[in-house]
């Protein structure tokens, strides 16, 4: 199956409905699908559950909170100890207006990988005896306590690649592989913004990080510069 190429990020988001579970790639501002995030904001889709390594830490995902489009975040970095540089999501979370499931970063990556691989769960020592363990099954194995972590999947994944070919194969540049690559495997609909779209066969086989079989939609977008302070 060949991925569909769209003319604009707004068109690429066609069909995303209120209440969707959406994975958003990137790490802080590195290879974040900022154009697709802005398009999602313009679309006005609401009651979203967003899954990302961070929200409000140098990314533009926090912009969705301006119009209260996010109802829940599953993330590793979402709140600070201080309110001096409070993000929109943080402010809403402290007022009890949105939900947050805080997940250690390695656990988040593995839960997404498990969702993509069709694995029912995995055991980890990370978070044992902390708030992370609340509500989770604890397994005693070889005299130690382990948390049973469940897989994560989404209705939609928004990711960013450096290059895509017309078939849908993706190449990520440097740190761009971060959460983009694993999220591409764990969603029913995968939408990619790419800085370049090349002809099929132009990407060397050993430079393909995400095979086309995972990709549904592609749109070419220029990079959006985002500073650490979120501007």
mmCIF file of C-alpha atoms in Angstrom:
data_model
loop_
_atom_site.group_PDB
_atom_site.id
_atom_site.type_symbol
_atom_site.label_atom_id
_atom_site.label_comp_id
_atom_site.label_asym_id
_atom_site.label_seq_id
_atom_site.Cartn_x
_atom_site.Cartn_y
_atom_site.Cartn_z
ATOM 1 C CA UNK A 1 0.000 0.000 0.000
ATOM 2 C CA UNK A 2 1.321 3.439 -0.977
ATOM 3 C CA UNK A 3 0.998 6.346 1.447
ATOM 4 C CA UNK A 4 -1.222 9.235 0.389
ATOM 5 C CA UNK A 5 0.550 12.563 -0.081
ATOM 6 C CA UNK A 6 -1.373 15.667 1.013
ATOM 7 C CA UNK A 7 -0.901 19.281 0.009
ATOM 8 C CA UNK A 8 -1.277 20.752 3.499
ATOM 9 C CA UNK A 9 -1.169 19.582 7.124
ATOM 10 C CA UNK A 10 -4.809 20.653 7.535
ATOM 11 C CA UNK A 11 -5.895 18.274 4.753
ATOM 12 C CA UNK A 12 -3.724 15.491 6.177
ATOM 13 C CA UNK A 13 -5.736 15.545 9.419
ATOM 14 C CA UNK A 14 -9.033 14.828 7.685
ATOM 15 C CA UNK A 15 -11.228 12.466 9.683
ATOM 16 C CA UNK A 16 -9.699 12.970 13.132
ATOM 17 C CA UNK A 17 -12.624 13.201 15.517
ATOM 18 C CA UNK A 18 -13.255 14.490 19.026
ATOM 19 C CA UNK A 19 -12.112 12.060 21.708
ATOM 20 C CA UNK A 20 -9.228 10.658 19.657
ATOM 21 C CA UNK A 21 -6.149 9.141 21.296
ATOM 22 C CA UNK A 22 -3.164 10.777 19.611
ATOM 23 C CA UNK A 23 0.544 10.008 19.873
ATOM 24 C CA UNK A 24 2.846 12.938 19.123
ATOM 25 C CA UNK A 25 6.487 12.272 18.276
ATOM 26 C CA UNK A 26 9.559 14.320 19.111
ATOM 27 C CA UNK A 27 11.622 14.988 22.213
ATOM 28 C CA UNK A 28 11.294 18.533 23.593
ATOM 29 C CA UNK A 29 11.542 20.414 20.262
ATOM 30 C CA UNK A 30 13.677 17.847 18.408
ATOM 31 C CA UNK A 31 11.739 16.516 15.408
ATOM 32 C CA UNK A 32 8.384 17.493 16.855
ATOM 33 C CA UNK A 33 5.565 17.500 14.214
ATOM 34 C CA UNK A 34 4.868 21.160 14.886
ATOM 35 C CA UNK A 35 3.022 21.849 11.629
ATOM 36 C CA UNK A 36 0.593 19.016 12.305
ATOM 37 C CA UNK A 37 0.105 20.233 15.889
ATOM 38 C CA UNK A 38 -0.785 23.721 14.624
ATOM 39 C CA UNK A 39 -3.186 22.161 12.092
ATOM 40 C CA UNK A 40 -4.814 20.144 14.876
ATOM 41 C CA UNK A 41 -5.262 23.362 16.820
ATOM 42 C CA UNK A 42 -6.885 25.053 13.819
ATOM 43 C CA UNK A 43 -9.134 22.034 13.371
ATOM 44 C CA UNK A 44 -10.500 22.523 16.892
ATOM 45 C CA UNK A 45 -10.703 18.810 17.698
ATOM 46 C CA UNK A 46 -11.501 18.381 21.389
ATOM 47 C CA UNK A 47 -11.433 15.870 24.268
ATOM 48 C CA UNK A 48 -8.076 14.578 23.068
ATOM 49 C CA UNK A 49 -5.879 12.135 24.936
ATOM 50 C CA UNK A 50 -2.336 12.983 23.894
ATOM 51 C CA UNK A 51 0.636 10.679 24.381
ATOM 52 C CA UNK A 52 4.068 12.285 24.151
ATOM 53 C CA UNK A 53 7.343 12.339 26.005
ATOM 54 C CA UNK A 54 6.681 15.980 26.966
ATOM 55 C CA UNK A 55 4.030 18.674 26.900
ATOM 56 C CA UNK A 56 4.905 22.290 27.584
ATOM 57 C CA UNK A 57 8.688 21.762 27.599
ATOM 58 C CA UNK A 58 9.911 23.534 24.471
ATOM 59 C CA UNK A 59 7.261 21.924 22.260
ATOM 60 C CA UNK A 60 4.100 23.341 20.711
ATOM 61 C CA UNK A 61 1.833 20.562 21.936
ATOM 62 C CA UNK A 62 0.984 22.851 24.835
ATOM 63 C CA UNK A 63 -0.757 25.184 22.342
ATOM 64 C CA UNK A 64 -3.652 22.707 22.159
ATOM 65 C CA UNK A 65 -4.437 23.587 25.767
ATOM 66 C CA UNK A 66 -5.120 27.220 24.883
ATOM 67 C CA UNK A 67 -8.565 26.276 23.564
ATOM 68 C CA UNK A 68 -8.895 23.355 25.999
ATOM 69 C CA UNK A 69 -8.604 20.663 23.333
ATOM 70 C CA UNK A 70 -6.682 18.260 25.599
ATOM 71 C CA UNK A 71 -8.533 16.303 28.272
ATOM 72 C CA UNK A 72 -5.699 13.946 29.259
ATOM 73 C CA UNK A 73 -1.955 13.644 28.726
ATOM 74 C CA UNK A 74 0.174 10.528 29.068
ATOM 75 C CA UNK A 75 3.714 11.873 29.289
ATOM 76 C CA UNK A 76 7.073 11.754 31.056
ATOM 77 C CA UNK A 77 7.619 15.513 31.413
ATOM 78 C CA UNK A 78 4.543 17.638 32.047
ATOM 79 C CA UNK A 79 4.875 19.516 35.351
ATOM 80 C CA UNK A 80 7.646 21.456 37.056
ATOM 81 C CA UNK A 81 8.391 21.828 40.742
ATOM 82 C CA UNK A 82 8.010 25.597 40.382
ATOM 83 C CA UNK A 83 5.127 27.543 38.861
ATOM 84 C CA UNK A 84 7.435 30.361 37.720
ATOM 85 C CA UNK A 85 7.337 29.213 34.070
ATOM 86 C CA UNK A 86 4.070 27.349 34.161
ATOM 87 C CA UNK A 87 2.773 26.007 30.853
ATOM 88 C CA UNK A 88 -0.881 26.098 29.799
ATOM 89 C CA UNK A 89 -1.189 22.374 30.516
ATOM 90 C CA UNK A 90 0.375 22.752 33.962
ATOM 91 C CA UNK A 91 -1.991 25.552 34.902
ATOM 92 C CA UNK A 92 -5.004 23.489 33.884
ATOM 93 C CA UNK A 93 -3.654 20.391 35.631
ATOM 94 C CA UNK A 94 -3.123 22.243 38.926
ATOM 95 C CA UNK A 95 -6.737 23.463 38.725
ATOM 96 C CA UNK A 96 -7.959 19.902 38.166
ATOM 97 C CA UNK A 97 -9.200 20.604 34.651
ATOM 98 C CA UNK A 98 -7.157 17.961 32.806
ATOM 99 C CA UNK A 99 -5.882 14.478 33.642
ATOM 100 C CA UNK A 100 -2.236 13.450 33.698
ATOM 101 C CA UNK A 101 -0.752 9.971 33.663
ATOM 102 C CA UNK A 102 2.928 10.487 34.432
ATOM 103 C CA UNK A 103 5.068 7.663 33.020
ATOM 104 C CA UNK A 104 8.859 7.232 33.374
ATOM 105 C CA UNK A 105 10.417 7.844 29.964
ATOM 106 C CA UNK A 106 11.880 4.382 29.458
ATOM 107 C CA UNK A 107 8.598 2.811 30.511
ATOM 108 C CA UNK A 108 6.699 5.089 28.115
ATOM 109 C CA UNK A 109 8.906 4.045 25.197
ATOM 110 C CA UNK A 110 8.533 0.361 26.068
ATOM 111 C CA UNK A 111 4.758 0.603 26.486
ATOM 112 C CA UNK A 112 4.514 2.116 23.010
ATOM 113 C CA UNK A 113 6.866 -0.517 21.582
ATOM 114 C CA UNK A 114 4.724 -3.213 23.188
ATOM 115 C CA UNK A 115 1.632 -1.681 21.610
ATOM 116 C CA UNK A 116 3.270 -1.780 18.205
ATOM 117 C CA UNK A 117 4.541 -5.341 18.643
ATOM 118 C CA UNK A 118 1.257 -6.744 19.930
ATOM 119 C CA UNK A 119 2.709 -7.617 23.338
ATOM 120 C CA UNK A 120 0.240 -7.745 26.229
ATOM 121 C CA UNK A 121 2.546 -6.117 28.760
ATOM 122 C CA UNK A 122 5.937 -6.336 30.450
ATOM 123 C CA UNK A 123 7.512 -6.319 33.904
ATOM 124 C CA UNK A 124 9.717 -3.510 35.176
ATOM 125 C CA UNK A 125 11.250 -2.484 38.484
ATOM 126 C CA UNK A 126 10.953 1.199 37.570
ATOM 127 C CA UNK A 127 8.434 2.909 39.816
ATOM 128 C CA UNK A 128 8.054 0.146 42.397
ATOM 129 C CA UNK A 129 7.082 1.656 45.737
ATOM 130 C CA UNK A 130 6.291 5.078 44.249
ATOM 131 C CA UNK A 131 3.206 6.904 42.973
ATOM 132 C CA UNK A 132 3.914 5.353 39.572
ATOM 133 C CA UNK A 133 2.788 1.996 41.003
ATOM 134 C CA UNK A 134 -0.638 3.219 42.123
ATOM 135 C CA UNK A 135 -3.414 1.150 40.577
ATOM 136 C CA UNK A 136 -1.028 -1.249 38.840
ATOM 137 C CA UNK A 137 -0.561 -4.952 39.339
ATOM 138 C CA UNK A 138 2.562 -5.850 41.331
ATOM 139 C CA UNK A 139 4.154 -9.215 40.496
ATOM 140 C CA UNK A 140 6.541 -10.986 42.860
ATOM 141 C CA UNK A 141 9.195 -12.734 40.812
ATOM 142 C CA UNK A 142 12.364 -14.313 42.221
ATOM 143 C CA UNK A 143 11.889 -12.482 45.498
ATOM 144 C CA UNK A 144 11.508 -9.007 43.992
ATOM 145 C CA UNK A 145 8.499 -6.845 43.221
ATOM 146 C CA UNK A 146 7.883 -5.859 39.609
ATOM 147 C CA UNK A 147 5.225 -3.642 38.030
ATOM 148 C CA UNK A 148 3.133 -5.031 35.206
ATOM 149 C CA UNK A 149 2.959 -2.279 32.602
ATOM 150 C CA UNK A 150 0.375 -2.430 29.843
ATOM 151 C CA UNK A 151 0.910 -1.506 26.172
ATOM 152 C CA UNK A 152 -0.114 1.800 24.636
ATOM 153 C CA UNK A 153 -1.768 2.264 21.261
ATOM 154 C CA UNK A 154 -3.402 5.277 19.656
ATOM 155 C CA UNK A 155 -5.981 6.096 17.036
ATOM 156 C CA UNK A 156 -3.535 8.478 15.358
ATOM 157 C CA UNK A 157 0.216 9.125 15.450
ATOM 158 C CA UNK A 158 1.593 12.500 14.344
ATOM 159 C CA UNK A 159 5.293 12.198 13.603
ATOM 160 C CA UNK A 160 8.079 14.061 11.826
ATOM 161 C CA UNK A 161 10.680 12.663 9.435
ATOM 162 C CA UNK A 162 13.549 14.333 7.618
ATOM 163 C CA UNK A 163 12.845 12.506 4.350
ATOM 164 C CA UNK A 164 10.023 10.349 3.069
ATOM 165 C CA UNK A 165 9.710 8.627 -0.276
ATOM 166 C CA UNK A 166 6.456 8.439 -2.183
ATOM 167 C CA UNK A 167 5.848 4.903 -1.009
ATOM 168 C CA UNK A 168 6.002 6.010 2.638
ATOM 169 C CA UNK A 169 9.461 4.882 3.767
ATOM 170 C CA UNK A 170 10.954 7.307 6.318
ATOM 171 C CA UNK A 171 14.412 8.553 7.246
ATOM 172 C CA UNK A 172 14.956 10.462 10.507
ATOM 173 C CA UNK A 173 17.931 12.766 10.913
ATOM 174 C CA UNK A 174 20.085 12.416 14.053
ATOM 175 C CA UNK A 175 17.915 12.811 17.191
ATOM 176 C CA UNK A 176 14.777 12.787 15.057
ATOM 177 C CA UNK A 177 14.389 9.056 15.539
ATOM 178 C CA UNK A 178 13.498 9.567 19.255
ATOM 179 C CA UNK A 179 9.812 8.728 19.789
ATOM 180 C CA UNK A 180 8.844 9.141 16.138
ATOM 181 C CA UNK A 181 10.056 5.728 15.047
ATOM 182 C CA UNK A 182 8.369 3.716 17.794
ATOM 183 C CA UNK A 183 5.102 5.681 17.617
ATOM 184 C CA UNK A 184 4.821 4.917 13.901
ATOM 185 C CA UNK A 185 4.256 1.264 14.828
ATOM 186 C CA UNK A 186 1.577 1.789 17.481
ATOM 187 C CA UNK A 187 -1.280 3.739 15.880
ATOM 188 C CA UNK A 188 -4.126 2.880 13.530
ATOM 189 C CA UNK A 189 -3.466 5.986 11.408
ATOM 190 C CA UNK A 190 0.070 7.368 10.970
ATOM 191 C CA UNK A 191 0.443 10.905 9.604
ATOM 192 C CA UNK A 192 3.921 12.200 8.786
ATOM 193 C CA UNK A 193 5.240 15.668 8.120
ATOM 194 C CA UNK A 194 8.513 15.463 6.209
ATOM 195 C CA UNK A 195 11.007 18.114 5.191
ATOM 196 C CA UNK A 196 11.571 16.352 1.867
ATOM 197 C CA UNK A 197 9.586 13.911 -0.233
ATOM 198 C CA UNK A 198 11.723 11.996 -2.702
ATOM 199 C CA UNK A 199 10.987 9.446 -5.377
ATOM 200 C CA UNK A 200 10.623 5.813 -4.388
ATOM 201 C CA UNK A 201 14.028 4.149 -4.491
ATOM 202 C CA UNK A 202 16.010 7.300 -3.651
ATOM 203 C CA UNK A 203 16.366 6.344 0.008
ATOM 204 C CA UNK A 204 19.126 3.749 0.464
ATOM 205 C CA UNK A 205 17.640 0.605 2.039
ATOM 206 C CA UNK A 206 19.920 0.884 5.083
ATOM 207 C CA UNK A 207 18.768 4.502 5.635
ATOM 208 C CA UNK A 208 15.105 3.555 6.030
ATOM 209 C CA UNK A 209 14.178 3.779 9.707
ATOM 210 C CA UNK A 210 10.402 3.313 9.354
ATOM 211 C CA UNK A 211 9.161 1.046 6.549
ATOM 212 C CA UNK A 212 6.287 2.276 4.389
ATOM 213 C CA UNK A 213 3.972 -0.431 5.701
ATOM 214 C CA UNK A 214 3.414 1.685 8.838
ATOM 215 C CA UNK A 215 2.732 5.007 7.102
ATOM 216 C CA UNK A 216 -0.669 6.194 5.843
ATOM 217 C CA UNK A 217 -0.339 9.910 5.072
ATOM 218 C CA UNK A 218 2.531 12.293 4.275
ATOM 219 C CA UNK A 219 2.695 16.063 3.934
ATOM 220 C CA UNK A 220 5.792 18.111 3.115
ATOM 221 C CA UNK A 221 6.425 20.819 5.722
ATOM 222 C CA UNK A 222 9.307 23.152 6.424
ATOM 223 C CA UNK A 223 10.889 22.901 9.850
ATOM 224 C CA UNK A 224 9.507 25.232 12.512
ATOM 225 C CA UNK A 225 12.149 26.637 14.832
ATOM 226 C CA UNK A 226 11.163 26.265 18.463
ATOM 227 C CA UNK A 227 13.278 27.654 21.289
ATOM 228 C CA UNK A 228 13.747 25.929 24.644
ATOM 229 C CA UNK A 229 11.520 28.539 26.324
ATOM 230 C CA UNK A 230 8.701 27.408 24.054
ATOM 231 C CA UNK A 231 8.600 30.426 21.731
#
